[in-house]
Every structure is written in structure tokens, then in C-alpha cells.
Short mmCIF file of C-alpha atoms and ligand atoms in Angstrom, two decimals:
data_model
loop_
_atom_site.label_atom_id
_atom_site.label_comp_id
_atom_site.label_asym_id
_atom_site.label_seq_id
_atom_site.Cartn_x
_atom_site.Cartn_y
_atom_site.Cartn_z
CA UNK L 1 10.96 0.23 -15.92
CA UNK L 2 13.43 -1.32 -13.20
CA UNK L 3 14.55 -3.52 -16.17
CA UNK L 4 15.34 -0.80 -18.58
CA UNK L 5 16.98 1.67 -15.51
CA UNK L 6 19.28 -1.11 -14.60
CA UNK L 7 20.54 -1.41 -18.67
CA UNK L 8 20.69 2.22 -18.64
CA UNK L 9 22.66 2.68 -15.21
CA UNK L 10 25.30 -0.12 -16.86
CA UNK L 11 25.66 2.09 -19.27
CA UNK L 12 26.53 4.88 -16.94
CA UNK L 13 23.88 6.58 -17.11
CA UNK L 14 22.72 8.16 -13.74
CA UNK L 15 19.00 7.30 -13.23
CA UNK L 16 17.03 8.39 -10.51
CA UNK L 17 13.99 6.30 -9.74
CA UNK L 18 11.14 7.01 -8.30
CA UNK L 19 9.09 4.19 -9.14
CA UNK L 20 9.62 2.00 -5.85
CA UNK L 21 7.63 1.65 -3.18
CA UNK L 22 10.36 0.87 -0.58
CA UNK L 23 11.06 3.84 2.63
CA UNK L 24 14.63 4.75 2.00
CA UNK L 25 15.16 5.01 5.81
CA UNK L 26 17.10 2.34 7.77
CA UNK L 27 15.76 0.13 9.84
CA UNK L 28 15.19 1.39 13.88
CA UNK L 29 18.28 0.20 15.62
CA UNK L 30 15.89 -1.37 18.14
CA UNK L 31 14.84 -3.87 16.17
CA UNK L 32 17.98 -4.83 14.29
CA UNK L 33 19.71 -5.37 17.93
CA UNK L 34 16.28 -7.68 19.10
CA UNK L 35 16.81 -9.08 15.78
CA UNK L 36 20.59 -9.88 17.02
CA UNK L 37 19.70 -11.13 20.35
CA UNK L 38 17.40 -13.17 19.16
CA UNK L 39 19.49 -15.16 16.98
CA UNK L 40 22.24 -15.12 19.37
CA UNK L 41 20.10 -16.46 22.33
CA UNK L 42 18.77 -19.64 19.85
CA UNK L 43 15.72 -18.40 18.77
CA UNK L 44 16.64 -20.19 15.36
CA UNK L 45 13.86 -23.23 15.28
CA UNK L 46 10.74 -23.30 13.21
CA UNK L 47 8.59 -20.95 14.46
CA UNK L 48 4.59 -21.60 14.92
CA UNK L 49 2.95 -21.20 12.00
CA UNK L 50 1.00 -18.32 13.20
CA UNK L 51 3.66 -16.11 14.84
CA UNK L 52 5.65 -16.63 17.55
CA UNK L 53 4.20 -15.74 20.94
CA UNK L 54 5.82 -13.04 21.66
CA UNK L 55 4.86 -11.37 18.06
CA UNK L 56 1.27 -12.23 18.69
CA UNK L 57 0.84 -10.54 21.95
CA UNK L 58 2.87 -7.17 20.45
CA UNK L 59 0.51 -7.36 17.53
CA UNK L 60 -2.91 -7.70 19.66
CA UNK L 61 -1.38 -5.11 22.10
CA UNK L 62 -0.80 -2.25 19.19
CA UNK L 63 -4.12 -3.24 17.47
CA UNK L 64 -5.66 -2.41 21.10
CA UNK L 65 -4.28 0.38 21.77
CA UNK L 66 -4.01 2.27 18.50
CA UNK L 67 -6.88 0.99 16.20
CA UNK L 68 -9.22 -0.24 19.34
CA UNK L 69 -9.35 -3.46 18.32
CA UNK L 70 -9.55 -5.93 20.75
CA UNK L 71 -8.92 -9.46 19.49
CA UNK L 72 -7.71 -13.06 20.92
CA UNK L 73 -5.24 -14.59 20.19
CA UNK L 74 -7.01 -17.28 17.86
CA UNK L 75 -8.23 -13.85 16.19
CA UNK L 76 -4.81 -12.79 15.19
CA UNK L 77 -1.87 -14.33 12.96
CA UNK L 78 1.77 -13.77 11.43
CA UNK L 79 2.74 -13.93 8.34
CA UNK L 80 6.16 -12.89 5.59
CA UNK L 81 4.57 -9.47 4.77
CA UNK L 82 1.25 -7.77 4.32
CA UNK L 83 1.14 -9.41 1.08
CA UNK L 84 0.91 -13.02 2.42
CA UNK L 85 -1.89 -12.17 4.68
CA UNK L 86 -3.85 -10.54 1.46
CA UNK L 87 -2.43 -13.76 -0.27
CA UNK L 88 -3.57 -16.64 2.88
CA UNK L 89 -6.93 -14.80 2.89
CA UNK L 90 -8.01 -14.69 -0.56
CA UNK L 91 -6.91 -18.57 -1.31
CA UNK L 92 -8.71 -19.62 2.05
CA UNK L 93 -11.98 -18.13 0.64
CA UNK L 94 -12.44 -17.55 -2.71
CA UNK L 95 -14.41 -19.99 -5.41
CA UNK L 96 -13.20 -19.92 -9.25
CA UNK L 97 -16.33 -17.01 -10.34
CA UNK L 98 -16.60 -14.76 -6.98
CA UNK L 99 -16.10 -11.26 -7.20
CA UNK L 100 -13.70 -9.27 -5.64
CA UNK L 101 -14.46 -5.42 -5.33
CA UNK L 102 -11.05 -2.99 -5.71
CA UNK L 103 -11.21 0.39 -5.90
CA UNK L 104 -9.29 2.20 -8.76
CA UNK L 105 -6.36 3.21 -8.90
CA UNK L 106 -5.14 -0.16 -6.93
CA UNK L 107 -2.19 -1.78 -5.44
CA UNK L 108 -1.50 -4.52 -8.69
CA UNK L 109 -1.22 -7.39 -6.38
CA UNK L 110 -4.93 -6.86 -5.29
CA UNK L 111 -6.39 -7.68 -8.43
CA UNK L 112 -3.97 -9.90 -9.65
CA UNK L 113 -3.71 -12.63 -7.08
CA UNK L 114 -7.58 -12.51 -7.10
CA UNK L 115 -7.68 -13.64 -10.93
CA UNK L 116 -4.74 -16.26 -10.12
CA UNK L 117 -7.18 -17.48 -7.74
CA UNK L 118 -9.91 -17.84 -10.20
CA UNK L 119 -11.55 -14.53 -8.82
CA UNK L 120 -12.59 -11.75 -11.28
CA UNK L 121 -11.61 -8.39 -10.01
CA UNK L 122 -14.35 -5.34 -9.86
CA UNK L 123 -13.13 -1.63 -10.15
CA UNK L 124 -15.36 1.11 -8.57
CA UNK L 125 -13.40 4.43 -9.71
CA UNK L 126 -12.15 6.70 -7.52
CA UNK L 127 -11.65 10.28 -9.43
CA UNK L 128 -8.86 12.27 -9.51
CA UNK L 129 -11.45 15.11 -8.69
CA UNK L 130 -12.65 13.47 -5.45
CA UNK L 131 -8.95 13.39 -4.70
CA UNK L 132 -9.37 9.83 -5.42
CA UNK L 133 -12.41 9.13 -2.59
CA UNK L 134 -14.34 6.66 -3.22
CA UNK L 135 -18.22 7.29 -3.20
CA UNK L 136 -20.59 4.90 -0.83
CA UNK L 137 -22.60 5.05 -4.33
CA UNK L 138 -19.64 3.67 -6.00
CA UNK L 139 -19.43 1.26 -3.77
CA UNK L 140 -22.86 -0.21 -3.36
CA UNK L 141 -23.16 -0.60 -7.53
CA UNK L 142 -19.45 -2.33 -7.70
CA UNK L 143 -21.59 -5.11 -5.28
CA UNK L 144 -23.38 -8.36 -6.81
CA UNK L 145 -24.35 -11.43 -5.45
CA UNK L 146 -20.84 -13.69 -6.55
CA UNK L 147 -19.28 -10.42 -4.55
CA UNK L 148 -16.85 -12.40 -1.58
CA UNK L 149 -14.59 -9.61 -0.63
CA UNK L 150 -14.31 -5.53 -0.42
CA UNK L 151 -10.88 -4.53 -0.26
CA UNK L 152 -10.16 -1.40 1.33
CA UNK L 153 -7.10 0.71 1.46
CA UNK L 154 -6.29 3.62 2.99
CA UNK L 155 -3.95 5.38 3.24
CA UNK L 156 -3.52 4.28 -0.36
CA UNK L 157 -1.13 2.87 -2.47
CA UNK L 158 -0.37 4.61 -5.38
CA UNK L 159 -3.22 7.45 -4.42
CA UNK L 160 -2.35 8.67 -1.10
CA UNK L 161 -6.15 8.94 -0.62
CA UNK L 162 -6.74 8.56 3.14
CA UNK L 163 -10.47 8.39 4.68
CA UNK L 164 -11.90 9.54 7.93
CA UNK L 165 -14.06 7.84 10.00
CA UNK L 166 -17.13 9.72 8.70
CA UNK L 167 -16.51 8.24 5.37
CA UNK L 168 -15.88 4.66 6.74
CA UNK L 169 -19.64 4.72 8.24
CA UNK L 170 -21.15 5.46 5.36
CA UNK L 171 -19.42 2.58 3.59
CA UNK L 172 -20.39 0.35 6.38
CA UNK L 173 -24.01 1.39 5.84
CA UNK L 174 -23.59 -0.08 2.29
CA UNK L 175 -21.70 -3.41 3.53
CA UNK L 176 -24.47 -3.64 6.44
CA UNK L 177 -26.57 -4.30 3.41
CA UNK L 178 -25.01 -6.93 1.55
CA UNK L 179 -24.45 -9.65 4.61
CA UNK L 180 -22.46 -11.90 2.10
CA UNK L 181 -19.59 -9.60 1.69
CA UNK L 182 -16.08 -9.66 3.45
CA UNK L 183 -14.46 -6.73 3.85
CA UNK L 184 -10.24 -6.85 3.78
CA UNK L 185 -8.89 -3.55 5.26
CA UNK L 186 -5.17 -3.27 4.13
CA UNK L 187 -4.18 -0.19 6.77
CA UNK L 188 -0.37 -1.36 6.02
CA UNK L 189 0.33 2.95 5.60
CA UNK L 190 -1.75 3.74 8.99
CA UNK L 191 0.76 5.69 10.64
CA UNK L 192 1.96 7.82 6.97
CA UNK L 193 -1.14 10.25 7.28
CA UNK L 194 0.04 14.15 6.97
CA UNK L 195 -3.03 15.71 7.17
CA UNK L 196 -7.16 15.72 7.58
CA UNK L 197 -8.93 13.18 9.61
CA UNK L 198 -6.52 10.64 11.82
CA UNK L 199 -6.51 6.99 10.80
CA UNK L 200 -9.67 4.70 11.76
CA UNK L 201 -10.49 1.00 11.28
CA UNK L 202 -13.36 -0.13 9.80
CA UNK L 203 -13.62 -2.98 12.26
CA UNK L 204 -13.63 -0.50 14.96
CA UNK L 205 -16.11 1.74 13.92
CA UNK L 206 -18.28 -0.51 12.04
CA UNK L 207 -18.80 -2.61 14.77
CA UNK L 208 -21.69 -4.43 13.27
CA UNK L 209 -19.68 -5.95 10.49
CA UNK L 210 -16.50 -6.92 13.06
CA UNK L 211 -17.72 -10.77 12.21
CA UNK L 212 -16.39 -10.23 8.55
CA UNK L 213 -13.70 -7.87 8.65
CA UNK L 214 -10.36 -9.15 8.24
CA UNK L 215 -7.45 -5.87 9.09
CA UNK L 216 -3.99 -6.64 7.69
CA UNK L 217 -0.81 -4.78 8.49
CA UNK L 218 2.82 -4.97 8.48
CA UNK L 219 6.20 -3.58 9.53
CA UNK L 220 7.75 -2.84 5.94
CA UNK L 221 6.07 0.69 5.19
CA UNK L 222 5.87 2.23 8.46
CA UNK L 223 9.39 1.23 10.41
CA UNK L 224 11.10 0.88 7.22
CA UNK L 225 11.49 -2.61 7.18
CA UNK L 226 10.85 -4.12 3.72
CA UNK L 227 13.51 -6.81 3.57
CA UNK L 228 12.31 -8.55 7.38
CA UNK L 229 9.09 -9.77 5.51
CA UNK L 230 6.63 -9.43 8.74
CA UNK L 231 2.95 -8.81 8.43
CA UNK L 232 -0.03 -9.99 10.00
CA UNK L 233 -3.94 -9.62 10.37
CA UNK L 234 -6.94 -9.94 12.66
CA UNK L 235 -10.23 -11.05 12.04
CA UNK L 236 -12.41 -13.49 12.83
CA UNK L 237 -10.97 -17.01 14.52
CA UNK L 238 -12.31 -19.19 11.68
CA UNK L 239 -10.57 -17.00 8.60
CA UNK L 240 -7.95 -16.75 10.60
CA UNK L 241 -7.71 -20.63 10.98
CA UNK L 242 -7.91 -21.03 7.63
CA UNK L 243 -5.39 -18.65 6.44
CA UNK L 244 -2.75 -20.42 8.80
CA UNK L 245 -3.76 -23.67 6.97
CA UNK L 246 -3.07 -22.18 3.77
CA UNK L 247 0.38 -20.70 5.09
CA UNK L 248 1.61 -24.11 6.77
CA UNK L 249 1.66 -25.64 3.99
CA UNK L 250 3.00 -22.52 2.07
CA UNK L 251 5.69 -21.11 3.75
CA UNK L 252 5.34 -22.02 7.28
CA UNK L 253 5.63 -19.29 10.07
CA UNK L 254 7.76 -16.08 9.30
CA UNK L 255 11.51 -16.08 10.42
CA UNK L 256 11.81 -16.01 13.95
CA UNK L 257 14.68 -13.48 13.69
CA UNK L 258 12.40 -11.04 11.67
CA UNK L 259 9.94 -11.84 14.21
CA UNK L 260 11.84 -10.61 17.23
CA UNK L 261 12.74 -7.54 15.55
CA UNK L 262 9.01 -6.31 14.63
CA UNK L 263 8.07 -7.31 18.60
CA UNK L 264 10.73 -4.39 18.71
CA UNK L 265 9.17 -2.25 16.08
CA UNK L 266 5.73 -2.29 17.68
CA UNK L 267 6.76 -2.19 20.82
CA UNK L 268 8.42 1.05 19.96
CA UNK L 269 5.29 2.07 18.63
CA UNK L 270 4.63 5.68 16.35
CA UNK L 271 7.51 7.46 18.20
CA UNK L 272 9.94 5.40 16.14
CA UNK L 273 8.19 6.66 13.41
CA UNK L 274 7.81 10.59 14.16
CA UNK L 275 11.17 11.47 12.09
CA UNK L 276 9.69 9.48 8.82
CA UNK L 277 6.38 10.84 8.76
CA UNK L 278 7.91 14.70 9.17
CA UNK L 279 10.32 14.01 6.37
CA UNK L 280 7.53 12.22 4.17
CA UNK L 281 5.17 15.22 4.59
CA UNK L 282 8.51 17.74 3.61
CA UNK L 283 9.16 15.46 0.33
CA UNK L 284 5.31 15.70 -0.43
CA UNK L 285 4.90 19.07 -0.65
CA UNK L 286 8.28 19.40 -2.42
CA UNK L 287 6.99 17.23 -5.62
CA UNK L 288 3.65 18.30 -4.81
CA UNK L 289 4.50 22.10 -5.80
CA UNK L 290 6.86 21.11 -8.19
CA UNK L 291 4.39 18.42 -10.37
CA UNK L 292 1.47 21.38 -10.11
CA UNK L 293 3.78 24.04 -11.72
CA UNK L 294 5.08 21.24 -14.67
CA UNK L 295 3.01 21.73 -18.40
CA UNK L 296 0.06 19.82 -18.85
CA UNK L 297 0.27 18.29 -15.23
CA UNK L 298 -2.27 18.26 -12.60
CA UNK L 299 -2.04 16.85 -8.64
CA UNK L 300 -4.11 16.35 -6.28
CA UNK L 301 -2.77 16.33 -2.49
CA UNK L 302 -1.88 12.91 -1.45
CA UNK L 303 -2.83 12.67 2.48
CA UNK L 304 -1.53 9.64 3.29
CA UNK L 305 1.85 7.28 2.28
CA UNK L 306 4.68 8.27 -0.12
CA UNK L 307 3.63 8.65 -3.53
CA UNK L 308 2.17 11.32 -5.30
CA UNK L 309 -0.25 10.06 -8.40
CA UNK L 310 -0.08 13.07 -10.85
CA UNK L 311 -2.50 13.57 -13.94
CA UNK L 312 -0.69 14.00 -17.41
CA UNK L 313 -4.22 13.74 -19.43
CA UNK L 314 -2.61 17.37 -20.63
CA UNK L 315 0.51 15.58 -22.08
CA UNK L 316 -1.20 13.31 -24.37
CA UNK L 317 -1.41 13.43 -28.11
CA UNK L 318 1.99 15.52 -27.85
CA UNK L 319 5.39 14.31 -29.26
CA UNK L 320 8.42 14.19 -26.66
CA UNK L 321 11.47 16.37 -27.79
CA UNK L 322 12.92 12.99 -28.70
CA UNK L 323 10.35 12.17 -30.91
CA UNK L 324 8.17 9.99 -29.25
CA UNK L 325 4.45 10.67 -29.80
CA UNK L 326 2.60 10.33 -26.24
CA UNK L 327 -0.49 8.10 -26.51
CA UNK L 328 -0.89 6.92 -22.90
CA UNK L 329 1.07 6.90 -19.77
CA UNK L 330 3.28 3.87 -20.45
CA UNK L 331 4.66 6.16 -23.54
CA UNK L 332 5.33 9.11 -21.22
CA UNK L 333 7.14 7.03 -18.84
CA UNK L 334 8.76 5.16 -21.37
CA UNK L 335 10.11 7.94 -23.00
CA UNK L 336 10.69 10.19 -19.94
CA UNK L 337 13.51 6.99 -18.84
CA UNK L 338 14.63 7.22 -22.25
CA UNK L 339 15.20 11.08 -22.48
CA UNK L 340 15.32 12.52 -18.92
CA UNK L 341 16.94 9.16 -17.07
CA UNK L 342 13.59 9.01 -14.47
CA UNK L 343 11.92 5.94 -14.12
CA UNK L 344 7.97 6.80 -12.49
CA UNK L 345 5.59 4.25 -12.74
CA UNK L 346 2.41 4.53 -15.71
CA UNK L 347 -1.17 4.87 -14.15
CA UNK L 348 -2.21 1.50 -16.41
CA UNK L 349 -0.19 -0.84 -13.37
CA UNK L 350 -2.46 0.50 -10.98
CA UNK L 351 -5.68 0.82 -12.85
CA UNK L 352 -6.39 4.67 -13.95
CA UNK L 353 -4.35 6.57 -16.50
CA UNK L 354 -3.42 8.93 -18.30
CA UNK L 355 -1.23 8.65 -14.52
CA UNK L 356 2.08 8.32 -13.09
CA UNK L 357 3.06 7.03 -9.86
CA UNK L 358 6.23 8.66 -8.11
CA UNK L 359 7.67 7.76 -4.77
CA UNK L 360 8.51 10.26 -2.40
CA UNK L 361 10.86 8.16 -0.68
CA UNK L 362 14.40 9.89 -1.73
CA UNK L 363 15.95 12.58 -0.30
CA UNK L 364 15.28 16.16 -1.03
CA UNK L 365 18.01 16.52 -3.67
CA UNK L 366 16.96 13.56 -5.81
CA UNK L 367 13.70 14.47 -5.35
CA UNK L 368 14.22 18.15 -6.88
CA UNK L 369 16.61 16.56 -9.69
CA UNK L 370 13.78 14.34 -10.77
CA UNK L 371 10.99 17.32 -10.85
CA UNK L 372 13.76 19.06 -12.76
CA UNK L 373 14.53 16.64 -15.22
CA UNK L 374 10.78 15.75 -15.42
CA UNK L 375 9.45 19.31 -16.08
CA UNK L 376 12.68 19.76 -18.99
CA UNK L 377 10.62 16.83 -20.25
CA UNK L 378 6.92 17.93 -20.08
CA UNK L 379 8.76 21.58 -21.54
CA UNK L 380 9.94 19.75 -24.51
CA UNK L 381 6.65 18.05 -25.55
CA UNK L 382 5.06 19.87 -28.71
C1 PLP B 401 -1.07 -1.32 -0.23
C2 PLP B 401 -0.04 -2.34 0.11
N1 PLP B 401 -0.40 -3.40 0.87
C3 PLP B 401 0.48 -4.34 1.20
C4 PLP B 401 1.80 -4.28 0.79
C5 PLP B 401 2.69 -5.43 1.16
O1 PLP B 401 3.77 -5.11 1.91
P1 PLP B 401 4.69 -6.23 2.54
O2 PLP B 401 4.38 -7.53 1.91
O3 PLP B 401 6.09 -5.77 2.29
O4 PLP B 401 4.35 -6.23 4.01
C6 PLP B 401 2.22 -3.22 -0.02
C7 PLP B 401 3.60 -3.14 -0.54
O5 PLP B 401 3.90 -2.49 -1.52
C8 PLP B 401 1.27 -2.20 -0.35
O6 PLP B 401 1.62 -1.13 -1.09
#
């Protein structure tokens, strides 16, 4: 899609996109000027592998005081994004065979770095009528005995789905049953939750299963800071260990520039973030309304993050006004770039269809353009 936008917009064509998962916000001055004085004051050497000091302590300080999670510092680590702590953990742990249980519809990198790694991915499904929820008895029949990890995401990318604490018990009364299962609890959209239930941790109210939790997080979603590459985790001192082993000799630590600016970031904590989340929830209900009134759409309400995952299960079978017949998502969005200049992404990258994921992260105008275009589109189909 990004391929075939770019070839259009040389073209000059005007796109809009709304298939990336990237805030549009700039980063908080605060951590752009630590970022400066960092660098300036000669904090320019390899950094330790796990984080640097100062990174560590912000990162065990926020998971204290806003997830209550208490950990050490052997309990904690560093890394260049959420997606190298997901990466470190899975290639610390898992054996060609095991089983790796992700919920549908998924973040792609879930299930493919688990079958890079010689893992084969499991898919409980999570309905568009639950508001994509997944059940506890989902859950407990997606487990075997090769199962190694759970990986659990909320709020969720490309769903939205978010899950209270209520919900969190009763999956912990499944996991308290299956002692050889890890659970990874990717909370990197925590603080993008617009309505129901506030945030919890597993880890925090599960205390039980604490010993095999690992909670990952990062800067890039919530303080807009994508291109810094900072994320980290907590979880037990031994995984943890082990993921830094697999990172030395990967990457090594995480720039210490990008480093000073997320001590910053968290140090600013969700006030930084108070303007985003208001404008997020805005956008939402924008494409919300504006996906529900389209033909042959449906939406549920995404609670958490910045997409919206519409249904278009009415849409297929037709034939676009171009001439294109519709047979599954990737058609509709193929043809919707082709005809309307809106790149979405298709439902099959993320493990449901007949879906499309958009991202609420444009402004309001770009936003309306795209429903616009999008609905001349679904108008069109016969
Ligand atoms: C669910 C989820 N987890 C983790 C990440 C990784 O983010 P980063 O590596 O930028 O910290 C992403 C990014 O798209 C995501 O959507």
C-alpha cells in the first residue's frame, strides 16, 4: 500500500493515508531539549546494554507508580523500541515447535517473528461482535502443552479493544492453570484509553502469575516518539538476563541520546500526554460516525489507541465503480488507492477480514476527506 501511494503521489496524485501507525504529533519539547543536553554534555559513549541508569530508574519509577509494579532493577531493561523487547524475549525462550498464543486480529510482528523463530503462532478469535474481547474460553482452548507464551495486548493494535481489570482476572484464572505458560503483556497504548474501565496490568492484578509475566512498553505511541526507538520491559530477573544477552550481541544498548530524552518523557508522565489523548478521542468519533453511516460498513467503538478496524463483510461480492470485483479486503483496499487515492490497511495483515485498518492519527480535515472519498467509494460499488 505505502509502495503503490508513493508511485501514485509521484504522479501527483494527492493521497491521503491512513494506513500508518505513527502519532502525527511532535515530539514533547522536554525531551528533544534532554535529548540536546545530553549530547552536548558527552553523553555520546556506548551505553549499558540494558539502559542507561538514569532510564532504568525513570522506567521502574512510572511502572510503580502508574501500573503498581514494583520491580528491581535486575527486573527491568532498555531496549530500541517495544518491538525489540517482544523480539529479545521471544529468541531468549522459544524452541523450534512451541506455541505461541495471539489473539486475532494481531499486531503482524507478533506472529511473524514467532515463526522466524521456529515458533508456530495460535489465533484465539476475538469477534467483531464482542467488540473484539477475547473470551477466557477462547483462551483456555488456544492452550496446549508446546504452548511457551500468551501475548496480550491491550489497548490493541489494529482493534482498539481495551480490557478492564475484571476481564484480566478471569484470564489469569485460565493461565493459573497452565503453570508452563508465559504471559507477554504489550501495554505499549496504556495511556490511549477514551473510555470504559482504566488501564490495568496483568502482573499487577494477577499477582500469582508475577513469576512469568514479562510487561513491555515504549515511548513511540504514547509521547509521540517513533523515530527515538526506546522501549523496555519488566519481568522476572532471569528473562530479563537473557533478553540483554540476546540484545548485546544484537544491537547493544539503545542510543544514549534517545535515552535521555524518554527519562524526559516519563518523567513528564500522562500530563504530556493529556492534549493527544483529547484529540485522539475527537478523531475517533469523527471516523467512527462517519464509517457507521458508509454502505455495507459496520464499526464497532474502538476504546483504546488510534485506529478504528471497520467491517466491510457488506462490500464483498460487489464490483467497484472502476470495475474491480471485491472478493476480500486486500481488493477493497486495493482498489479504494486505485479509485479514491486512500491507502487503509486490509484485515488479512492483521489476521481477521473482510477488515480494514485506518489510523486516526491525521488531523480533522484529512480525516473527513478520507471518510468522504471512502464512502464515494463504498456508494459506487454495485
Ligand atoms: C502493539 C504494538 N506493540 C509494539 C509496537 C512497537 O513499537 P516500537 O518498536 O516503535 O516501540 C507497535 C508499533 O506499531 C505496536 O503497534
Amino acid at each position: 500500500m505505502a509502495i503503490r501511494a508513493r508511485a501514485l503521489r509521484a504522479h501527483g496524485t494527492r493521497v491521503i493515508s491512513l494506513a500508518l501507525g505513527e502519532p502525527d504529533f511532535a515530539t514533547p519539547p522536554e525531551a528533544v531539549e534532554a535529548a540536546h543536553d545530553a549530547a552536548l554534555a558527552g553523553h555520546t559513549k556506548y551505553p549499558p546494554v540494558d539502559g542507561t541508569p538514569a532510564l532504568k530508574a525513570a522506567v521502574r519509577a512510572k511502572f510503580a507508580r502508574e501500573n503498581r509494579l514494583p520491580f528491581e532493577d535486575a527486573e527491568v531493561m532498555v531496549g530500541n523500541g517495544g518491538k525489540q523487547m517482544l523480539f529479545n524475549a521471544l529468541m531468549a525462550t522459544l524452541e523450534p515447535g512451541d506455541e505461541v498464543v495471539i489473539p486475532a486480529p494481531y499486531w503482524a510482528s507478533y506472529p511473524l517473528i514467532t515463526q522466524l523463530l521456529g515458533g508456530v503462532p495460535v489465533h484465539p478469535q476475538c469477534p467483531e461482535a464482542l467488540e473484539f474481547g477475547l473470551t477466557p474460553e477462547a483462551l483456555e482452548a488456544a492452550i496446549a502443552p508446546r504452548t511457551k507464551w500468551v501475548i496480550l495486548n491491550f489497548p490493541n493494535n489494529p482493534t482498539g479493544a481495551t480490557c478492564s481489570a475484571e476481564q484480566l482476572r478471569a484470564y489469569a484464572a485460565v493461565l493459573e492453570r497452565h503453570p508452563q505458560v508465559w504471559v507477554l503483556c504489550d501495554e505499549i497504548y496504556e495511556h490511549l484509553i477514551y473510555d470504559g474501565p482504566p488501564h490495568a496490568s496483568l502482573a499487577a492484578v494477577a499477582p500469582a502469575l508475577r513469576d512469568r509475566i514479562l510487561t513491555i512498553g515504549g515511548v513511540s505511541k504514547t509521547y509521540a516518539m517513533t523515530g527515538w526507538r526506546i522501549g523496555y520491559g519488566g519481568g522476572p530477573a532471569p528473562l530479563i538476563r537473557a533478553m540483554t544477552t540476546i540484545q548485546g550481541n544484537a544491537t547493544s544498548g539503545a542510543s544514549t541520546i534517545s535515552q535521555a530524552a524518554a527519562v524526559a518523557a516519563l518523567e513528564g508522565g500522562p500530563e504530556l500526554v493529556q492534549v493527544m489523548r483529547v484529540t485522539y478521542r475527537r478523531r475517533r468519533n469523527l471516523v467512527v460516525s462517519a464509517l457507521r453511516a458508509m454502505r455495507g460498513v459496520t464499526c464497532a467503538m474502538p476504546h483504546g489507541a488510534f485506529y478504528a478496524y471497520p467491517g466491510i463483510a457488506g462490500c464483498i461480492g460487489r464490483t467497484s465503480a472502476g470495475g474491480t470485483l471485491i472478493a476480500t479486503d486486500e481488493d477493497f483496499a486495493l482498489a479504494l488507492i486505485e479509485e479514491q487515492h486512500v491507502a487503509v490497511v486490509q484485515g488479512a495483515a492483521f489476521g481477521m477480514s473482510p477488515y480494514l485498518r485506518l489510523s486516526v492519527a491525521s488531523d480533522d480535515d484529512t480525516l473527513l476527506e478520507a471518510c468522504a472519498r471512502m464512502s464515494v467509494f463504498c456508494d459506487g460499488l454495485r
